[in-house]
Coordinates of N, CA and C in Angstrom, one line a residue:
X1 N 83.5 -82.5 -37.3 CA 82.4 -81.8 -36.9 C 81.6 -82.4 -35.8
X2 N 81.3 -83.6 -36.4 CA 80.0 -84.1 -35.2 C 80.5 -84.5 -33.8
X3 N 82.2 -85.6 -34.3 CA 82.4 -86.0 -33.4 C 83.6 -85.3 -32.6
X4 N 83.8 -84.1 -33.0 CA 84.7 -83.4 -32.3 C 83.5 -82.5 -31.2
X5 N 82.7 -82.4 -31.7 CA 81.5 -81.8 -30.8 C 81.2 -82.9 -29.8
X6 N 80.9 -83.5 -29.8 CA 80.6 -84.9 -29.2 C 81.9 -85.2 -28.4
X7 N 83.1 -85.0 -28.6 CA 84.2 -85.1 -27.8 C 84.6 -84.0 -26.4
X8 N 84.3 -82.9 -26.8 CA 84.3 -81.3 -26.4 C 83.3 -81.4 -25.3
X9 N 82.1 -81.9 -25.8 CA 81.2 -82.3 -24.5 C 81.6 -83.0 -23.7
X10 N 81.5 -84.2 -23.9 CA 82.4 -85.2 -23.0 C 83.7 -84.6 -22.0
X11 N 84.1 -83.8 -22.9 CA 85.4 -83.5 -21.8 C 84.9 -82.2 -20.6
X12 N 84.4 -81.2 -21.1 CA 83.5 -80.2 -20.4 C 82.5 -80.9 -19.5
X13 N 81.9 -81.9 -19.4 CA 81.4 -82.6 -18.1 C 82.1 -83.4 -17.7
X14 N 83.3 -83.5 -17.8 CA 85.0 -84.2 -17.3 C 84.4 -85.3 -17.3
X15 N 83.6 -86.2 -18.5 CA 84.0 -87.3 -18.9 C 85.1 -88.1 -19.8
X16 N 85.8 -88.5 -18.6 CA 87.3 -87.8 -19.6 C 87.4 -89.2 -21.0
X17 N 86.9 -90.7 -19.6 CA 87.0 -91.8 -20.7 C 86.4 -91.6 -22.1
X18 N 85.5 -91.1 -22.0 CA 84.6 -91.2 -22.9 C 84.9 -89.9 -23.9
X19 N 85.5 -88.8 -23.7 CA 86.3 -87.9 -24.4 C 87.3 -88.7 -25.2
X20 N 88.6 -89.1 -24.6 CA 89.2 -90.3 -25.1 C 88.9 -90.7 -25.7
X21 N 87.8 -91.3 -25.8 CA 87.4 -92.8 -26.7 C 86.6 -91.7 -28.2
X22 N 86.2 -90.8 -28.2 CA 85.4 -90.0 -29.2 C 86.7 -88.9 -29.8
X23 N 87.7 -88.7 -29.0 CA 88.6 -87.8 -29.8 C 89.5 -88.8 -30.4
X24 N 89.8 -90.0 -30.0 CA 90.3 -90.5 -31.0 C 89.9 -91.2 -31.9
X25 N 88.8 -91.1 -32.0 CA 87.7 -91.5 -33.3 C 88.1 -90.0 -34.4
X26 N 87.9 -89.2 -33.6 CA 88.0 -87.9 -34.7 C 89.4 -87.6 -35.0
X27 N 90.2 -88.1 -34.4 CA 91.8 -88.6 -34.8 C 91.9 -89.0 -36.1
X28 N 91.4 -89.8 -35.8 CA 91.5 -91.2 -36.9 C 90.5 -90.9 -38.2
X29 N 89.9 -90.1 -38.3 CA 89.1 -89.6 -39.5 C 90.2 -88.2 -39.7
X30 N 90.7 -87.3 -39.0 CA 91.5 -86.2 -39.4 C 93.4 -86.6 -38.9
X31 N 93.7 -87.3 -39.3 CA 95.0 -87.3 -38.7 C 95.9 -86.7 -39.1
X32 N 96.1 -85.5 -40.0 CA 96.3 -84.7 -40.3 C 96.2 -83.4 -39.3
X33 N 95.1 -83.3 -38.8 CA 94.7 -81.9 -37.8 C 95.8 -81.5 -37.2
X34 N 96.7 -81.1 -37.3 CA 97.6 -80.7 -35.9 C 96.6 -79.7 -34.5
X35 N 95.7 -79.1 -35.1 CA 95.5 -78.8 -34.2 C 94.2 -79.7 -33.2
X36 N 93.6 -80.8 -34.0 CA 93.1 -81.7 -33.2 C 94.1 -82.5 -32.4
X37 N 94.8 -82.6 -33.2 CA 96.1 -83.6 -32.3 C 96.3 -82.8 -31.1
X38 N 96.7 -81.9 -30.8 CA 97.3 -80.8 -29.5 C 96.0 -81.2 -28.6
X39 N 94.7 -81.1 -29.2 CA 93.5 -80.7 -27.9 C 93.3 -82.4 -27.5
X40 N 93.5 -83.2 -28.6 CA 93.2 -84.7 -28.1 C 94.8 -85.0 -26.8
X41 N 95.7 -84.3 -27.2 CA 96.9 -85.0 -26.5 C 97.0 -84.1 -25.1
X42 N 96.0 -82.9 -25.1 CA 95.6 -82.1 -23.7 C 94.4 -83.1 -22.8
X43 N 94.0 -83.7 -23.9 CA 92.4 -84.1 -23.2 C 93.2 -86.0 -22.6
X44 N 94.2 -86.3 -22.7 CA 95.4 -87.4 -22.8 C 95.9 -87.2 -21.4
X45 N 96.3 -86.1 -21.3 CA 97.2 -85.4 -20.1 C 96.5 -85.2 -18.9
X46 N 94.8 -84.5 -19.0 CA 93.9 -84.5 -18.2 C 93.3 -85.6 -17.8
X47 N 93.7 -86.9 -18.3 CA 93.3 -88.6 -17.9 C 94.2 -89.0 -17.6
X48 N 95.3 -88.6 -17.6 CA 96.5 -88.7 -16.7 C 97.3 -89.9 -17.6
X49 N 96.8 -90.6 -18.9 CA 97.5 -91.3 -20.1 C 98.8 -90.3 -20.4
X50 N 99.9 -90.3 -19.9 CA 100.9 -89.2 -20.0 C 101.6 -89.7 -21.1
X51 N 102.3 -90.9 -21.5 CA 102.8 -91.6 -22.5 C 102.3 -91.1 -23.9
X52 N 100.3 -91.6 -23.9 CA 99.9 -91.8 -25.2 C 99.8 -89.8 -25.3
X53 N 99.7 -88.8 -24.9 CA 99.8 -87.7 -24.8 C 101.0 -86.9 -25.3
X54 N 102.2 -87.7 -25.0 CA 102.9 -86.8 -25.1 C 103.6 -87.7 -26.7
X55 N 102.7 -89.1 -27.4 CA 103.1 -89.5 -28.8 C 102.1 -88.6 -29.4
X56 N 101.0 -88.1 -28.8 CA 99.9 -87.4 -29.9 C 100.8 -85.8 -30.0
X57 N 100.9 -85.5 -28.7 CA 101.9 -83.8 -29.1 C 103.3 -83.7 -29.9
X58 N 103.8 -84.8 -29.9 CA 104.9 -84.6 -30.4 C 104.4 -84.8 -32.4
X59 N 103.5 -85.5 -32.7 CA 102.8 -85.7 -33.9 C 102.0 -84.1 -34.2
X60 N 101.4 -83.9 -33.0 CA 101.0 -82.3 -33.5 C 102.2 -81.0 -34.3
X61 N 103.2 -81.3 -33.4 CA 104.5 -80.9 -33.4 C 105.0 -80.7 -34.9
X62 N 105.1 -82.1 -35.5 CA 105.6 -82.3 -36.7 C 104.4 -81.9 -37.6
X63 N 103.3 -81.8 -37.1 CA 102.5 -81.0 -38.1 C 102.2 -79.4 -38.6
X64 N 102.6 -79.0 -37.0 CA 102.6 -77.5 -36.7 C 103.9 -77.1 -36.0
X65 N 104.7 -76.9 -36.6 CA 106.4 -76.8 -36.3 C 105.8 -75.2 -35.1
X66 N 105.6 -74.8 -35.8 CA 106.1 -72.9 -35.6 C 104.6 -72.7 -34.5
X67 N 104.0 -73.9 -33.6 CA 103.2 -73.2 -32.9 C 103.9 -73.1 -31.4
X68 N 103.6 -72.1 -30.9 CA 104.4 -72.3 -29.1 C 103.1 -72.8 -28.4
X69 N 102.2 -73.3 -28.8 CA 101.3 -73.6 -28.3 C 101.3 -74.9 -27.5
X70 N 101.4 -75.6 -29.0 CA 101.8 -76.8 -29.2 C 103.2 -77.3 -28.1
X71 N 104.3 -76.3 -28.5 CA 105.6 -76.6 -28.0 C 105.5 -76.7 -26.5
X72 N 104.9 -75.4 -26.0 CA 104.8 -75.4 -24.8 C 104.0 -77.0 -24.2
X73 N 102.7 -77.4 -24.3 CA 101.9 -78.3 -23.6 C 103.3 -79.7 -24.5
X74 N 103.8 -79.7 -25.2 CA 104.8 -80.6 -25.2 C 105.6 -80.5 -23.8
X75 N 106.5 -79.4 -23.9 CA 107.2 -78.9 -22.8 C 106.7 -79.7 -21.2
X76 N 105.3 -79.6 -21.1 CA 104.7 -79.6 -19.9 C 104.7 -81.2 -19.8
X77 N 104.7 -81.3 -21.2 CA 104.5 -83.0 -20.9 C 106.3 -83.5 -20.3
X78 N 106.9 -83.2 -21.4 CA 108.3 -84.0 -21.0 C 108.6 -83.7 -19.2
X79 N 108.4 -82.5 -18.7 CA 108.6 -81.8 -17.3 C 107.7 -83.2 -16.4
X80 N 106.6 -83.4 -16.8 CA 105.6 -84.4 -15.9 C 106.5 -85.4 -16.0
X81 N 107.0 -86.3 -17.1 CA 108.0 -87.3 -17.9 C 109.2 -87.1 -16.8
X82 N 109.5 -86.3 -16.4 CA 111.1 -86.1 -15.7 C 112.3 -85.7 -16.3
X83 N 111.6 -85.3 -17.7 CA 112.6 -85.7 -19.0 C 112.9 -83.9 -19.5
X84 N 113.7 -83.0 -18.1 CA 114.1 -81.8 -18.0 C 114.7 -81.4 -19.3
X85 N 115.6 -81.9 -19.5 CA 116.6 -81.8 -20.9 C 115.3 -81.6 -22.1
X86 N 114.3 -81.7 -22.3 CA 113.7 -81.7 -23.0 C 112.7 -80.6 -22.7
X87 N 112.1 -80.8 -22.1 CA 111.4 -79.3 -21.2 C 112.3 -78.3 -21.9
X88 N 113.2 -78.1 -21.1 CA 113.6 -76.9 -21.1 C 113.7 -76.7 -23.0
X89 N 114.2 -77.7 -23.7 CA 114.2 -77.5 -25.1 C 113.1 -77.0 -25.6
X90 N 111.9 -77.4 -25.6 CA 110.9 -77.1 -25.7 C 110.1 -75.7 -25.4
X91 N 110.6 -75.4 -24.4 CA 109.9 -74.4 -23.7 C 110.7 -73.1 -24.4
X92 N 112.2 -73.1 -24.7 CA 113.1 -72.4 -25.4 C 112.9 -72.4 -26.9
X93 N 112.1 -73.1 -27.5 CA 111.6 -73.0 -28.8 C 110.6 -72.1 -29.0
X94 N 109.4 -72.9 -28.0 CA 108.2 -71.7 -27.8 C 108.7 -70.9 -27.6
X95 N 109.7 -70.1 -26.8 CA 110.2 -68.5 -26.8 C 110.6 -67.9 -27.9
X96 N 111.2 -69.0 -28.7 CA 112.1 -68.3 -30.0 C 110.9 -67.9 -30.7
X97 N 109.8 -68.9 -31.3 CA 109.1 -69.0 -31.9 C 108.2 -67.4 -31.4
X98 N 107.7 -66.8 -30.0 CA 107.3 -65.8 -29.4 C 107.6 -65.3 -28.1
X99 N 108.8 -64.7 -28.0 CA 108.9 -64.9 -26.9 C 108.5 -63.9 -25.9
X100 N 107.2 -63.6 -26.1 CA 106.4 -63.0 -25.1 C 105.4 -63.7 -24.3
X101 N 105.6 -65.2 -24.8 CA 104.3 -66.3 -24.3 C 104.8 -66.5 -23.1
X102 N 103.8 -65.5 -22.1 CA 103.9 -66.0 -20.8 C 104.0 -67.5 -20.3
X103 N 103.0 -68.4 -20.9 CA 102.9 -69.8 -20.3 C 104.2 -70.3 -20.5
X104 N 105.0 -70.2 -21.7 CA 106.2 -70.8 -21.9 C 107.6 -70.0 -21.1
X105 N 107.3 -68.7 -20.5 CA 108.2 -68.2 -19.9 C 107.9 -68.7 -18.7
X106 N 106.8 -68.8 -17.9 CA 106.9 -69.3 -17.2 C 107.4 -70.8 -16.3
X107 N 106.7 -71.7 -17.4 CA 107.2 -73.1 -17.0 C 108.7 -72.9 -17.6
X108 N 109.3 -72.4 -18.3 CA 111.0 -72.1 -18.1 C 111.5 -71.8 -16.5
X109 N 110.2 -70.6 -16.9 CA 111.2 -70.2 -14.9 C 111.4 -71.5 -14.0
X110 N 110.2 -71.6 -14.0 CA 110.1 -72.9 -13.1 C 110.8 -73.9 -13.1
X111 N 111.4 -74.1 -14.6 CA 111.7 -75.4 -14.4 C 113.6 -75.1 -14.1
X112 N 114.3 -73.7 -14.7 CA 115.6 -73.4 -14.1 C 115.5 -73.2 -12.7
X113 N 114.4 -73.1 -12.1 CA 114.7 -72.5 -10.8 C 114.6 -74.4 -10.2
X114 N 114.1 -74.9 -10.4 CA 114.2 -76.5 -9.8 C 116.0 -77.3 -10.6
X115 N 116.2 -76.5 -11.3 CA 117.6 -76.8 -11.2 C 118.5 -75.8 -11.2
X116 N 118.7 -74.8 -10.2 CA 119.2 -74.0 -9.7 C 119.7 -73.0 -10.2
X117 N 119.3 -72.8 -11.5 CA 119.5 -71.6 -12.2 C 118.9 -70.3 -11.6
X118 N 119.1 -69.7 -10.2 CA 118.1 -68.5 -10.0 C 118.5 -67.8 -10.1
X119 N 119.2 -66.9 -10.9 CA 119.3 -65.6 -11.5 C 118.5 -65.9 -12.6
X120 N 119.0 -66.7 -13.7 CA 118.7 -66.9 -14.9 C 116.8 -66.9 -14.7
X121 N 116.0 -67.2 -14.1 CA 114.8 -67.8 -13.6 C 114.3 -66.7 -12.9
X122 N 114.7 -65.7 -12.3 CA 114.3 -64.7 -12.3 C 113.9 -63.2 -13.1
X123 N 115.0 -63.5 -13.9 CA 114.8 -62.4 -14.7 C 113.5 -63.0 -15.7
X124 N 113.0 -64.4 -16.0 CA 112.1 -64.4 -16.9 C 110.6 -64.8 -15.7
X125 N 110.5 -64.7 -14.8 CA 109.4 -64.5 -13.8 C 109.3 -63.2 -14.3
X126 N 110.4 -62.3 -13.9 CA 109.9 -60.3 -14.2 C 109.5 -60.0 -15.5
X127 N 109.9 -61.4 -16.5 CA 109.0 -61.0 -17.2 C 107.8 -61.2 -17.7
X128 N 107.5 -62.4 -16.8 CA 105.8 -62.8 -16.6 C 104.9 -61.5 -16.3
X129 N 106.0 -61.0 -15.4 CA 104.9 -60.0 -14.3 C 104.7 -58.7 -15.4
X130 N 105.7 -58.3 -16.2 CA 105.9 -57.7 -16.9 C 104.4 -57.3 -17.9
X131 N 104.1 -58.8 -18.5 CA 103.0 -59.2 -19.1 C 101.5 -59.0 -18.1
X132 N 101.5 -59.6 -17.4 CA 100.5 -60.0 -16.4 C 101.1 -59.4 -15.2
X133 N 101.0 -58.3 -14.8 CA 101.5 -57.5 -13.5 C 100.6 -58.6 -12.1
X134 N 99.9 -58.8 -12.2 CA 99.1 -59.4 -11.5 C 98.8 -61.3 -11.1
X135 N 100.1 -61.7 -11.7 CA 100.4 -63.3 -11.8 C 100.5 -63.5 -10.4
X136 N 100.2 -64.0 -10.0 CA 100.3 -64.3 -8.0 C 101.6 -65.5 -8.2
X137 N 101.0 -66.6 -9.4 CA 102.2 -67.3 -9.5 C 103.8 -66.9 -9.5
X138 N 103.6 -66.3 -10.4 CA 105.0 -65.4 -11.3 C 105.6 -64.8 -10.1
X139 N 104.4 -64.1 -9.1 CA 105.6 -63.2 -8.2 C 106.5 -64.3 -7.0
X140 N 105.6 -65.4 -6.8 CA 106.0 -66.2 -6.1 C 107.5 -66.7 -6.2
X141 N 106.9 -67.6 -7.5 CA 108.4 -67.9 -8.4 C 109.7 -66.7 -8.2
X142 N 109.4 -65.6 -8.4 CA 110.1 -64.6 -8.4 C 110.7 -64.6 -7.3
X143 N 109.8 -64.3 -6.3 CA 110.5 -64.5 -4.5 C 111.1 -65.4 -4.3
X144 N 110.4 -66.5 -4.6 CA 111.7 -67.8 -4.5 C 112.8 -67.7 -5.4
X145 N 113.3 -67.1 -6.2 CA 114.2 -66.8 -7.3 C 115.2 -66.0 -6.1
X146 N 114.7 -64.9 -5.9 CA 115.8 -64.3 -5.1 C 115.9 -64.3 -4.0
X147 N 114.8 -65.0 -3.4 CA 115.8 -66.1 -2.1 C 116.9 -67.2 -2.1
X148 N 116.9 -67.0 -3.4 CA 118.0 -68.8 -3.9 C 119.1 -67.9 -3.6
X149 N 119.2 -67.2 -4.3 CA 120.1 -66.0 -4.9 C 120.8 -64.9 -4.5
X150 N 120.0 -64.2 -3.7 CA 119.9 -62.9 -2.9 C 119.9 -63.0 -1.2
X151 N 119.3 -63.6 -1.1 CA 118.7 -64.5 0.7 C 117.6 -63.9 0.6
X152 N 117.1 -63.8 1.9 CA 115.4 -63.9 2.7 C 115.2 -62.7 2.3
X153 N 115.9 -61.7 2.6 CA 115.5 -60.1 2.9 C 115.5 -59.8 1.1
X154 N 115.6 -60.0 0.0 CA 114.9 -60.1 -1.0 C 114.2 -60.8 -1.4
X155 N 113.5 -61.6 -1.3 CA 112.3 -62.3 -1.0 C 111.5 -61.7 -0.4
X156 N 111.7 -61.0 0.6 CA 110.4 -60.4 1.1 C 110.4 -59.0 0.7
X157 N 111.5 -58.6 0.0 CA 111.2 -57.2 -0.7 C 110.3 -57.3 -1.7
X158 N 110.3 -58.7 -2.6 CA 109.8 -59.0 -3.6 C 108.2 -59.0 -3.1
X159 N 108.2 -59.8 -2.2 CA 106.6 -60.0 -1.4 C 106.2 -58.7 -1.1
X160 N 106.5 -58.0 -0.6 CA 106.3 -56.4 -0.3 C 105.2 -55.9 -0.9
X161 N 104.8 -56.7 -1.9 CA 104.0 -56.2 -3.2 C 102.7 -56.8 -2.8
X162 N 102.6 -57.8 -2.0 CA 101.3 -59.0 -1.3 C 100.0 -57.5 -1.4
X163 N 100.5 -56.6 -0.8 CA 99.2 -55.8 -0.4 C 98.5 -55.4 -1.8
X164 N 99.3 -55.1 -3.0 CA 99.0 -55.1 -4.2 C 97.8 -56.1 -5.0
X165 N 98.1 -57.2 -4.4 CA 97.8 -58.1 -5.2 C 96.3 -59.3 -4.4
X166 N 96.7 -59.1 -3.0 CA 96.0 -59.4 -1.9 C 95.5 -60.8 -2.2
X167 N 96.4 -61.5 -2.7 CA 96.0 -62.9 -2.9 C 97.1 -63.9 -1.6
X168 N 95.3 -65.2 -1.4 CA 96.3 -65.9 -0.6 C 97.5 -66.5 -0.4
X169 N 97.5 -66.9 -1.5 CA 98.8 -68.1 -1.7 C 99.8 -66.8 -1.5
X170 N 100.1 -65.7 -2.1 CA 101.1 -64.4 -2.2 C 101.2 -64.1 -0.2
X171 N 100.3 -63.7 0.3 CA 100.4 -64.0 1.7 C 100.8 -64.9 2.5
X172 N 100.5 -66.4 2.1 CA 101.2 -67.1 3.0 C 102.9 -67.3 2.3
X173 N 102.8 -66.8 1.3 CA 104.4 -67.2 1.1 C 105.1 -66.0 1.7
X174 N 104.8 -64.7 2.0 CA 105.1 -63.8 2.8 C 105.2 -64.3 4.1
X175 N 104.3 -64.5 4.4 CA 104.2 -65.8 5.9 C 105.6 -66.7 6.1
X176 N 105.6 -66.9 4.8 CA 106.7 -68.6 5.6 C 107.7 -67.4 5.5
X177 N 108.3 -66.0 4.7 CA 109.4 -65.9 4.5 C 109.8 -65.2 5.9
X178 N 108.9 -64.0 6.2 CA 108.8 -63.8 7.6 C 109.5 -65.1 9.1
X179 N 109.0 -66.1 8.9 CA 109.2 -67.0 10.0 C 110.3 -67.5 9.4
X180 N 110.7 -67.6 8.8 CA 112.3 -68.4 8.1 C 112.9 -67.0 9.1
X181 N 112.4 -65.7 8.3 CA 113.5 -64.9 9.3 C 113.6 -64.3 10.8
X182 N 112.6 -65.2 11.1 CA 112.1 -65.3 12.6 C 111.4 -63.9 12.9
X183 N 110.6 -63.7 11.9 CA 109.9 -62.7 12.6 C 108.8 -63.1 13.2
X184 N 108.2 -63.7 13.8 CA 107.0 -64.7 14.1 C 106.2 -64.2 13.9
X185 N 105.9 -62.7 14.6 CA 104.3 -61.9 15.1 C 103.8 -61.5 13.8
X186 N 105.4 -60.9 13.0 CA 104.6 -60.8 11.5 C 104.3 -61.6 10.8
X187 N 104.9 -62.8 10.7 CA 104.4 -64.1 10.2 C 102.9 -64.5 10.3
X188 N 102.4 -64.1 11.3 CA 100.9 -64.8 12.2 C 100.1 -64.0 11.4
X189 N 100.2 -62.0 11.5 CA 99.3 -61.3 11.0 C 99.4 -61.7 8.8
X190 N 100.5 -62.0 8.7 CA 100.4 -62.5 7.4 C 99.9 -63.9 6.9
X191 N 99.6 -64.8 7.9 CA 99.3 -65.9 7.9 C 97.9 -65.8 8.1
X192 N 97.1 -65.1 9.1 CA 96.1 -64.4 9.3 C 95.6 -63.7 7.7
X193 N 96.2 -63.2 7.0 CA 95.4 -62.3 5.5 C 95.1 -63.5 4.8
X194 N 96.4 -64.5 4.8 CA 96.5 -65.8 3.6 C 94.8 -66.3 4.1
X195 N 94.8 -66.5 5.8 CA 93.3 -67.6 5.6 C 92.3 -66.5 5.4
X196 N 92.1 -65.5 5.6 CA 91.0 -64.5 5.2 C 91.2 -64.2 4.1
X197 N 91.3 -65.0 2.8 CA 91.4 -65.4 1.6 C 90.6 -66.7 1.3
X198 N 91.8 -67.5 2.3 CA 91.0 -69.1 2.0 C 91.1 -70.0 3.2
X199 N 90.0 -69.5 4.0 CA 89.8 -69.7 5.3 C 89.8 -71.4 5.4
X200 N 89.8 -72.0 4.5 CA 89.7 -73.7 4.5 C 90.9 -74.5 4.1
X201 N 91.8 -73.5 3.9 CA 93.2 -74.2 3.6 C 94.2 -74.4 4.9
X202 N 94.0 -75.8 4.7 CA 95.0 -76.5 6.2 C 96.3 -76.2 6.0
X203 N 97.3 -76.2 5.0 CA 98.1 -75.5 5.1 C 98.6 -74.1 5.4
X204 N 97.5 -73.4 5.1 CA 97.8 -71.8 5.9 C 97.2 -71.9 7.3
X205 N 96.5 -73.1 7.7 CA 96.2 -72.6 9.2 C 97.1 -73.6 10.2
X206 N 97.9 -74.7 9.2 CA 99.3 -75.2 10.0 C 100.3 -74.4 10.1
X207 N 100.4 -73.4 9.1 CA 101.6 -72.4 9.0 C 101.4 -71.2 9.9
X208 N 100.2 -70.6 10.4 CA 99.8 -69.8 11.0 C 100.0 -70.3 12.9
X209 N 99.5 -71.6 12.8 CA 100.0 -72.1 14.2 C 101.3 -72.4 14.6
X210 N 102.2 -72.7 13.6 CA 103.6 -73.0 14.1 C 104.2 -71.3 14.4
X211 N 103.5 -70.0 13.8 CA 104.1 -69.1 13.8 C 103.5 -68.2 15.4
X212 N 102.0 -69.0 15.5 CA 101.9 -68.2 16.5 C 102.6 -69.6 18.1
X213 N 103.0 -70.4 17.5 CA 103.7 -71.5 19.1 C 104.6 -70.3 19.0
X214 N 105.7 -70.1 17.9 CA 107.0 -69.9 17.8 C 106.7 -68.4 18.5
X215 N 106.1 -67.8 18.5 CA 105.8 -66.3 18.8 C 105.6 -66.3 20.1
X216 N 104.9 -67.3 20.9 CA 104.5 -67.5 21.9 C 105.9 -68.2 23.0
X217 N 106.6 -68.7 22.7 CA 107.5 -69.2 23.5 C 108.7 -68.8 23.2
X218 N 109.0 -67.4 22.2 CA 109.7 -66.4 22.6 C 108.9 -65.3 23.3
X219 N 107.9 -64.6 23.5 CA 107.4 -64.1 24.3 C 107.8 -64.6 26.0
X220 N 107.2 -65.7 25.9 CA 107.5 -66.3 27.6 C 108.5 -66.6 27.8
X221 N 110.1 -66.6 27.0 CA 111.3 -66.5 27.1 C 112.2 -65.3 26.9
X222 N 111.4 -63.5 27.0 CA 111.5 -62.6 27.2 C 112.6 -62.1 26.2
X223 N 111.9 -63.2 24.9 CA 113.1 -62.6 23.9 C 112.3 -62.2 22.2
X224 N 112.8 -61.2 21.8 CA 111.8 -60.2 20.7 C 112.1 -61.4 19.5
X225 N 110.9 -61.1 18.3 CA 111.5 -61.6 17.3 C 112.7 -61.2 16.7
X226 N 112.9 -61.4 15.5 CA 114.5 -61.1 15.0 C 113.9 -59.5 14.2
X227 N 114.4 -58.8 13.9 CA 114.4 -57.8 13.2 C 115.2 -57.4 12.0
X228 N 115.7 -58.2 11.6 CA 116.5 -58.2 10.3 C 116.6 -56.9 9.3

C-alpha cells in the first residue's frame, strides 16, 4: 500500500534512484507479487540496472507463467542483453499465450527483421497495422520488411500510405527510400513534410540537404532524376 504508493511517485517524477530503493522495500515485504515484481523490474530497466531487471522479470515469470505482459518486457529485456535466442523465445510465448498482443508482435517483427527473416517479419508488422491501422512504427518496420525482400519500389508502395498517416518519422522514411531510388526532387518535397512535423530534428534536415545537393548537381549536369 503505502510503499508502493511511495514508489509510483518516485518514479512518475523520474526519481528513478529513489523508486529503486522504495520498490524494493515493497519487494521484500510482498515477494510473492508477480505483478509487483514486473513493475519493480520495469522501474530496473528505466535506471538502466538491466542485469538486476531482467533477475526480477524472470522471478515475475515463475510467478505469473500465462502473462504476455510479463513475457513480453522479459523479451525486451533479453533483446537489450543481446541474448536474441531468447527474445525471440519469449516474444513467441507471449503470442501463444495471445496472440493478438501487438507489443509482442511487434518486437518479434523487429527482432526477425534484424536477423533477416523479412518475409517472416512482415507478415506480423501487417499484423500490427491490422490492430492499430495507425502504428507509424509498424508501417515503417513493414517498409523495411519489403525492402529486404521485395526491393525499393515496395517500400515505397508500402510508404504510399505516409499521406494517411501524415507522421514525421513515416515521411522521412519515404524520403530516404525515394533518394536510395534516386529520385532526389521527391525526396526533398518528402523530406520537407517530415520537418513540417518536426521542424527541430537534425536528422530530417541532414537528409533533406543531402537530397536537395543531390538534386542540384544533377540538375546542373542536365540529367533527370531516376524514374523507376
Amino acid at each position: 500500500g503505502r510503499l508502493l504508493s511511495l514508489a509510483r511517485k518516485a518514479r512518475a517524477a523520474r526519481d528513478l534512484p529513489h523508486a529503486v530503493q522504495v520498490f524494493a522495500s515493497a519487494v521484500k515485504a510482498s515477494p510473492e507479487d508477480g505483478a509487483l515484481q514486473t513493475e519493480y523490474g520495469t522501474v530496473l530497466v528505466e535506471a538502466g540496472q538491466i542485469d538486476q531487471a531482467l533477475d526480477r522479470l524472470m522471478q515475475a515469470a515463475a510467478l505469473l507463467p500465462s502473462s504476455p505482459t510479463i513475457r513480453t518486457n522479459l523479451a525486451g529485456v533479453f533483446r537489450r542483453k543481446g541474448l536474441r535466442n531468447e527474445a525471440e523465445r519469449e516474444f513467441r510465448e507471449a503470442l501463444r499465450i495471445e496472440p493478438s498482443n501487438t507489443t509482442a508482435l511487434y518486437g518479434l517483427a523487429t527482432l526477425l527483421l534484424e536477423t533477416g527473416r523479412a518475409r517472416e517479419a512482415t507478415a506480423l508488422f501487417e499484423q500490427v497495422l491490422q490492430n492499430e491501422p495507425r502504428n507509424a512504427s509498424a508501417l515503417i518496420g513493414l517498409s523495411r520488411g519489403r525492402k529486404t525482400a521485395d526491393g525499393l519500389a515496395a517500400a515505397a508502395a508500402v510508404l504510399g500510405q505516409a499521406t494517411r498517416l501524415d507522421d514525421g518519422d513515416v515521411w522521412n522514411e519515404a524520403g530516404a527510400v525515394a533518394f536510395e531510388r534516386r529520385r532526389f526532387a521527391e525526396a526533398v518535397t518528402l523530406f520537407d513534410r517530415a520537418l513540417a512535423k518536426k521542424p527541430d530534428s537534425p536528422v530530417f534536415r541532414t537528409n533533406r540537404e543531402r537530397a536537395v545537393a543531390a538534386a542540384e548537381f544533377l540538375s546542373a549536369a542536365g540529367v533527370e532524376s531516376s524514374r523507376d
